[in-house]
Amino acid sequence: MLTAILALAAVALALSFVLAIAARVFAVDVDPRAEKIEEALPGANCGACGLPGCSELARRIAEGKADIDACPVGGAAVARAIAAIMGQDFAGGGVRRVAMVMCNGGDESARRRFWYNGVRDCNSAALLFGGDKSCAYGCLGLGTCAGVCPFGAIDMTGAGLAVVDPARCTGCTKCVDACPKGIIRMVPADRTIHILCSSHDKGAKTRKVCAVGCIGCMKCVKAAPEGAIAMDRNLAVVDYEAEIPPEIAGECPMKTIHVRKLDGLADLDAAAGGER
Amino acid sequence: MMGRFFGGVHPDYNKDLSRGKPIETMPVPGRLVVYLSQNLGAPSKAVVKKGDAVLKGQVIAESGGFVSTPVHAPVSGVVAAIDTFPHPVGTDLPAIVIEPDGNDRWADGCDVERDVDALSSAEIRDLVHDGGLVGMGGATFPTHVKLSPPPEKPIDVLVLNGAECEPYLSADHRMMVEHAEEILDGAALFARVIEVGRVIVGIEKNKPDAIAAMRERAAGREGFEVAALDVVYPQGAEKQLIFAVTGRRVPAGGLPMDVGVLVQNVATCRAAREAVRFNRPLIERVLTVTGRAIAEPKNLLVRVGTPFEDIVAFCGGMSGETGKIISGGPMMGVSQYSLAAAVTKGTSGIVLLRRDEVAQFVSDACIRCGRCVEACPMRLDPSTLSILVERMRFDDAGETGVNDCMECGCCAYVCPSRRPLVQHFRRAKAELRAKARKAG
Amino acid sequence: MGKLVIIIISAVLVNNYVLMRFLGICPFLGVSKRLKTAVGMSGAVLFVMTMAAVVTWVVYHHVLVPFGLTYLQTVSFILVIASLVQLVELALQKLSPALYKALGIFLPLITTNCAVLGVAMLNIQKDFNLLETIVFAIGAALGFGLAMVLFSGLRERIELCDTPLPFRGTAIGLITAGLLSLAFMGFTGLVRL
């Protein structure tokens, strides 16, 4: 019995000696905070932060090269946890941001100027005259955003439009990067008034190519509370900080203003502590 | 020495429609749309504004960088607008619209003969730049850049590209038949700039009259020869042409200068003579208007900026139902959704196909038959590449050599599954470019 | 010499650890998605296996046998292998962080890799001398590497195919592994050890 213990102990001692030397020779400095931060991150390695994976982001945050709220999927809860690890305060966040396709010009309302017969992918289609939509800012409807969404939150309507389901969107912004037209925006999930158009064309041109595009008539700007809707190069843009009554939708002659129903969404956000 | 490159295809050439038609000068249209992007590389910068009166040959946009060229007013008149227009390459790009005043008057200093023998090679190169010269075969690479090889890459052969391997087109063919002397004059200028003694004109065998005309004119010039080439598409592609006439292989990702060769299109040579000797900048070009959907196929000398609409009208309009309008040849050209685009320095032709000639199809999955691999003159593997692109693995596609693709279309031509291979590769190249830009 | 050749052929082909004895399946399926990581893993296994075979042989014949402690065989072997894996992990983290990251959890898992322990045990069972032990361990590791490289190459190609949805990923991987194993059965009877 004693020999057994002694023999194993001797072998173990010899090996640990080797390991001790190896640890000295191959020493790599790892910030212990980085490991803790990595545990706090969602761990999906989705790449939404623009880095190869969660461990890389954790390393950057620990080194102070990335913000503590750099993970768009984790949101405020994760940012708060990271702030605690880093010994910083985190005040911002709270409202979940979701993607929204800023175009309502489906096949029934927006014209197509030629018949596109090629790769069924928006980025490929956009290489030829910017796509077949007559409107240079319109959704091409080939579903590239739906394809890249890791959470299945984007559906294609029968009219060739992409629509984001705010309940399933985690705000990873992959679709924003994938859209060749750049018409997907991140909006606060609890806002109801949205202007579903991205066209900076002049009103007359927009009217020619789309039945539901913003023509820049400014009616909504005048009807809305001061500063709540602003004009940006012939396009009305909602300031999501402001409160706008839903009646504003009636002012728009093109029916571009969309009032989103929040049924169920509020419950969802409440269940997630308002900080998903 | 003469070789045949690997791969390639034999499409229906259909050149009989226009090859017998002498070059006809088209009258100046009522409105010209001159794009600021007339060359590969940086677009030019406009130096006129709306309402300005301009004279023919006057600079209306200057170079936007080293790899860029100035743009000249193709006619005397008034700048009516500066706005975006559909460019034949497939995007909307800014252009200067000029309304002619009917006088067609040259600007001061233009259209004056110069003593070319007194010019140094640097002066000729500058004149080539000032004349707004670009590769007129379609690639529109600024000519002065090609004429400025680094000293460690000596060039010993100038190859004139008269292959015109694209089906339907016959503009270069007619040019060689009718203006052989002028082409060779221009080529001699290029040869002087880069100090080469050997000039080889490569012409496909299906243009015997052009070969005869060029041979006749080249006979009296020392170091000039004419090579009759096999008829196979893409014989006129730079690397394939170099291999055919010199037997030299340009390495993947390399340039002709890596093997001591400079290639110039025959039309560019003629334009060089005009610009250097007569101080007439590049404001007009010969193009072929052809196809079975045009009433009267023609080879036309038109001003840069002439809208396609006017050209089609001049050729008697469309006959029957048009299925496709292509700027350039049917293999590498870009299909147009309207006639709104205008002629650029690189527009070698407009092909109008009848509806019953245009195949409409749905593409299927790759069956890995390998025909594309056999057809690819760049020895790529289009099948694997396209699948990588479909899986959005652009980096892997880059490693597999997608950037060596010259978009000749041979793979898509032979594909029994009708896969849009070239479109996939264009996408991959665009993605890789965007990524390189992002990385700085 | 003849015996050594037979040992190598036997270890690489006929008694391939992964495809014939079904040992070391965990990294075989886990890190075979890319050829690069598969080669890296094979390298790590080659190192650990050879070192483990040598050290365990020495421990067995010069510590356990003289003291009559052969019943401690498994415990002491795992101790040796675990230390060696630690060593590899430390070295990799320093020398090739990219490979370290790519191998992830599978690197420490070599510790409990049955292939490594299997080699150590078989050496004792077959009563090899030290030279034979080393050759056998290298052969077994090469066999593991061969299986990894073949399999990762196949998987890289399968990834480009339109696999039916239910079969994607590990499912088609297992089917492929089975077919590969069937193919290796063709080597049965090539040599007898």
Short mmCIF file of N, CA, C and O in Angstrom, two decimals, chain A residues 195 197 199 214 216 220-221 229-232 234-238:
data_model
loop_
_atom_site.label_atom_id
_atom_site.label_comp_id
_atom_site.label_asym_id
_atom_site.label_seq_id
_atom_site.Cartn_x
_atom_site.Cartn_y
_atom_site.Cartn_z
N ILE A 195 -41.89 55.36 -40.76
CA ILE A 195 -42.08 55.77 -42.15
C ILE A 195 -41.36 54.76 -43.02
O ILE A 195 -40.13 54.68 -43.05
N CYS A 197 -40.17 54.04 -45.95
CA CYS A 197 -39.63 54.42 -47.25
C CYS A 197 -38.22 54.92 -47.02
O CYS A 197 -37.91 55.47 -45.98
N SER A 199 -36.54 56.38 -49.88
CA SER A 199 -36.22 57.07 -51.13
C SER A 199 -35.87 58.53 -50.91
O SER A 199 -36.65 59.30 -50.35
N CYS A 214 -42.46 57.89 -49.98
CA CYS A 214 -42.52 59.23 -49.40
C CYS A 214 -42.18 60.25 -50.48
O CYS A 214 -41.12 60.17 -51.10
N GLY A 216 -42.15 63.51 -49.92
CA GLY A 216 -41.60 64.72 -49.31
C GLY A 216 -42.56 65.88 -49.27
O GLY A 216 -42.16 67.04 -49.39
N CYS A 220 -46.79 65.36 -42.81
CA CYS A 220 -46.60 64.73 -41.50
C CYS A 220 -45.71 65.59 -40.61
O CYS A 220 -45.90 65.68 -39.40
N VAL A 221 -44.73 66.26 -41.24
CA VAL A 221 -43.82 67.11 -40.47
C VAL A 221 -44.61 68.20 -39.77
O VAL A 221 -44.39 68.51 -38.59
N ILE A 229 -40.79 64.70 -36.55
CA ILE A 229 -40.49 64.16 -37.87
C ILE A 229 -39.70 65.23 -38.62
O ILE A 229 -40.09 66.39 -38.65
N ALA A 230 -38.57 64.84 -39.18
CA ALA A 230 -37.74 65.81 -39.88
C ALA A 230 -37.58 65.38 -41.33
O ALA A 230 -37.79 64.21 -41.67
N MET A 231 -37.22 66.32 -42.20
CA MET A 231 -37.01 65.99 -43.61
C MET A 231 -35.50 65.81 -43.85
O MET A 231 -34.69 66.64 -43.44
N ASP A 232 -35.17 64.71 -44.50
CA ASP A 232 -33.78 64.50 -44.88
C ASP A 232 -33.75 64.20 -46.37
O ASP A 232 -34.13 63.10 -46.78
N ASN A 234 -35.65 64.97 -49.10
CA ASN A 234 -36.92 64.50 -49.66
C ASN A 234 -37.51 63.28 -48.96
O ASN A 234 -38.38 62.61 -49.50
N LEU A 235 -37.00 62.97 -47.77
CA LEU A 235 -37.55 61.81 -47.07
C LEU A 235 -37.85 62.20 -45.63
O LEU A 235 -37.01 62.79 -44.95
N ALA A 236 -39.09 61.87 -45.19
CA ALA A 236 -39.45 62.14 -43.80
C ALA A 236 -38.82 61.08 -42.91
O ALA A 236 -38.87 59.90 -43.22
N VAL A 237 -38.20 61.54 -41.81
CA VAL A 237 -37.53 60.61 -40.90
C VAL A 237 -38.05 60.84 -39.50
O VAL A 237 -38.12 61.98 -39.02
N VAL A 238 -38.44 59.75 -38.84
CA VAL A 238 -39.01 59.85 -37.51
C VAL A 238 -37.90 59.94 -36.47
O VAL A 238 -36.91 59.22 -36.54
#
